Amino acid sequence: MQYAVLIAVAVLLAALADWSAIRQSFLNLDVAKEGLPELFTVALRNTVIYTLSGFVLGFAFGLVLALMRLSRVAPYRWLSAFYIEVFRGLPILVVFLMIISVPLAFPGFELPGGVYGQAALGLGMVSAAYMAENFRAGIQAVPKGQMEAARSLGMPHGRAMVSIIIPQAIRIVVPPLTNQLVALLKDSSLVLILGVTATQVELAKFGNDQSSTFANPTPLLVTGLTYLLITIPLGYVARRLEARQGGHR
Amino acid sequence: MSTVEIRKLHKSFGRLEVLKGIDFSVESGQVVCVIGPSGSGKSTLLRCVNLLEQPTSGQVFVDGVELTHPDVNIDAARRQLGMVFQQFNLFAHLTVLRNVTIAQERVLKRPRAEAVRIARENLEKVGLSEKADSYPAQLSGGQQQRVAIARALAMNPSLMLFDEPTSALDPELVGDVLQVMRRLAEDGMTMLVVTHEMGFAREVADRVVFMDQGVIVEDGPPEQVISAPRHNRTREFLHRVLHPGV
């Protein structure tokens, strides 16, 4: 019975749709070919660069924030908590707009790397807030006895953190960080607000520009598929890693 | 070898007073076993010796140096105190060999080759040379605990602290760990052992200390404390331990 409804709706949609128009607009191979090889050599490449640079920055800064969040020094904890709350609450778009505007307050200052620097900073600042929470949970998930054993061997607290606790915490947070990477990849599409040139263009803007040029939405479909080409396997890897850890603990 | 002296030690967790004034000492080369019912404060006492727990008041001396003094570098002091935990606490992300070398390199600044040589000597001593490249999760509890002992010994401690080292083990694995500890005692190591193994305490200990409700009730040679206890509380505890289910 439920299937009957589903099939009826599908048949109705298929009957009403203009199939030649669909093929012409969304599955136009001639238009799709126009995007090659720039789709991969420029757009995908830039998307990966923006994503990874933001991830690396967010990883490093997020770890520092997590350690501050767990610090015995109260002002560090407050600062870190404040930062995390603020940047988890802001849309990346707004952060990008601020990154463009803030240098106005410092005449002569320019962020190194141009758009690449701005993109890395924006994506890094926001993802750091999320990763900090992941790291904090990971560090707290390492059994207390590990720190006690390290301290009993004469390791100072910081050394024990670096040699014993953080390596184990990172293993624990690999699945959530992989999800973070997927989210970041999608958010990298917002880099277009920074005003990118033809060589700095990433997937979303590339698809959009192409579809304007040819007055045909096929490139958007291609762009979407290119995103999925990365996000679906990554998401799969993340779930696999999660399942594996669940089995071990 | 080392001496331990504890004076007027008190420890409270919030409103709960776990140690209610402990005075006792361990002479150089002695093996002292601490026995008593769970919740009697014996593990807390042991953890106060290397300051894993900060005493609420009182003093802890090792070789005449007051560890509880605020100016003492506790990391330096802990190097001469080997600690063995009930839950082993091997570093889960490191191989057995690395577990035994990492503190030698990072804390004692021994060169890698020397650290590895010392690690292999100590793994040999606990009978686990062939497990050097395994990860802790691949070992039985008894093997893990022997690695933990090797890890502590590699730091050349002058005193070994054991916190119920066999309590988390399956019965058939207890013997190997006790055997290693017995040999350590024969070599003259100063040892402070919290344990429920009455056989080990009777055979190996120079002194047995019975604790109950945060105080030391009885302290003497094993033939006295275990075989002919003077206090009622000691007798009741030993009866429960030696005749479970009766």
JSON list of C-alpha atoms in Angstrom, two decimals, chain B residues 84-90 126 128 140-150 163-167 169 177:
[
{"chain": "B", "resi": 84, "resn": "VAL", "atom": "CA", "xyz": [52.68, -0.41, 40.01]},
{"chain": "B", "resi": 85, "resn": "PHE", "atom": "CA", "xyz": [48.91, 0.02, 39.67]},
{"chain": "B", "resi": 86, "resn": "GLN", "atom": "CA", "xyz": [46.02, -2.36, 40.09]},
{"chain": "B", "resi": 87, "resn": "GLN", "atom": "CA", "xyz": [44.90, -1.63, 36.51]},
{"chain": "B", "resi": 88, "resn": "PHE", "atom": "CA", "xyz": [48.47, -1.85, 35.07]},
{"chain": "B", "resi": 89, "resn": "ASN", "atom": "CA", "xyz": [48.08, 1.49, 33.23]},
{"chain": "B", "resi": 90, "resn": "LEU", "atom": "CA", "xyz": [50.42, 0.57, 30.42]},
{"chain": "B", "resi": 126, "resn": "VAL", "atom": "CA", "xyz": [60.04, -10.34, 34.22]},
{"chain": "B", "resi": 128, "resn": "LEU", "atom": "CA", "xyz": [58.68, -11.13, 28.67]},
{"chain": "B", "resi": 140, "resn": "SER", "atom": "CA", "xyz": [47.12, -11.00, 29.24]},
{"chain": "B", "resi": 141, "resn": "GLY", "atom": "CA", "xyz": [46.58, -9.07, 32.45]},
{"chain": "B", "resi": 142, "resn": "GLY", "atom": "CA", "xyz": [49.44, -10.89, 34.13]},
{"chain": "B", "resi": 143, "resn": "GLN", "atom": "CA", "xyz": [51.80, -10.07, 31.27]},
{"chain": "B", "resi": 144, "resn": "GLN", "atom": "CA", "xyz": [50.71, -6.45, 31.30]},
{"chain": "B", "resi": 145, "resn": "GLN", "atom": "CA", "xyz": [51.39, -6.21, 34.99]},
{"chain": "B", "resi": 146, "resn": "ARG", "atom": "CA", "xyz": [54.87, -7.70, 34.57]},
{"chain": "B", "resi": 147, "resn": "VAL", "atom": "CA", "xyz": [55.59, -5.14, 31.85]},
{"chain": "B", "resi": 148, "resn": "ALA", "atom": "CA", "xyz": [54.39, -2.44, 34.23]},
{"chain": "B", "resi": 149, "resn": "ILE", "atom": "CA", "xyz": [56.88, -3.73, 36.80]},
{"chain": "B", "resi": 150, "resn": "ALA", "atom": "CA", "xyz": [59.67, -3.71, 34.19]},
{"chain": "B", "resi": 163, "resn": "ASP", "atom": "CA", "xyz": [48.86, -0.89, 44.69]},
{"chain": "B", "resi": 164, "resn": "GLU", "atom": "CA", "xyz": [46.96, -4.19, 44.75]},
{"chain": "B", "resi": 165, "resn": "PRO", "atom": "CA", "xyz": [49.05, -5.48, 41.83]},
{"chain": "B", "resi": 166, "resn": "THR", "atom": "CA", "xyz": [47.19, -8.78, 41.49]},
{"chain": "B", "resi": 167, "resn": "SER", "atom": "CA", "xyz": [43.62, -7.75, 42.33]},
{"chain": "B", "resi": 169, "resn": "LEU", "atom": "CA", "xyz": [44.06, -10.55, 37.52]},
{"chain": "B", "resi": 177, "resn": "VAL", "atom": "CA", "xyz": [53.32, -11.60, 39.02]}
]
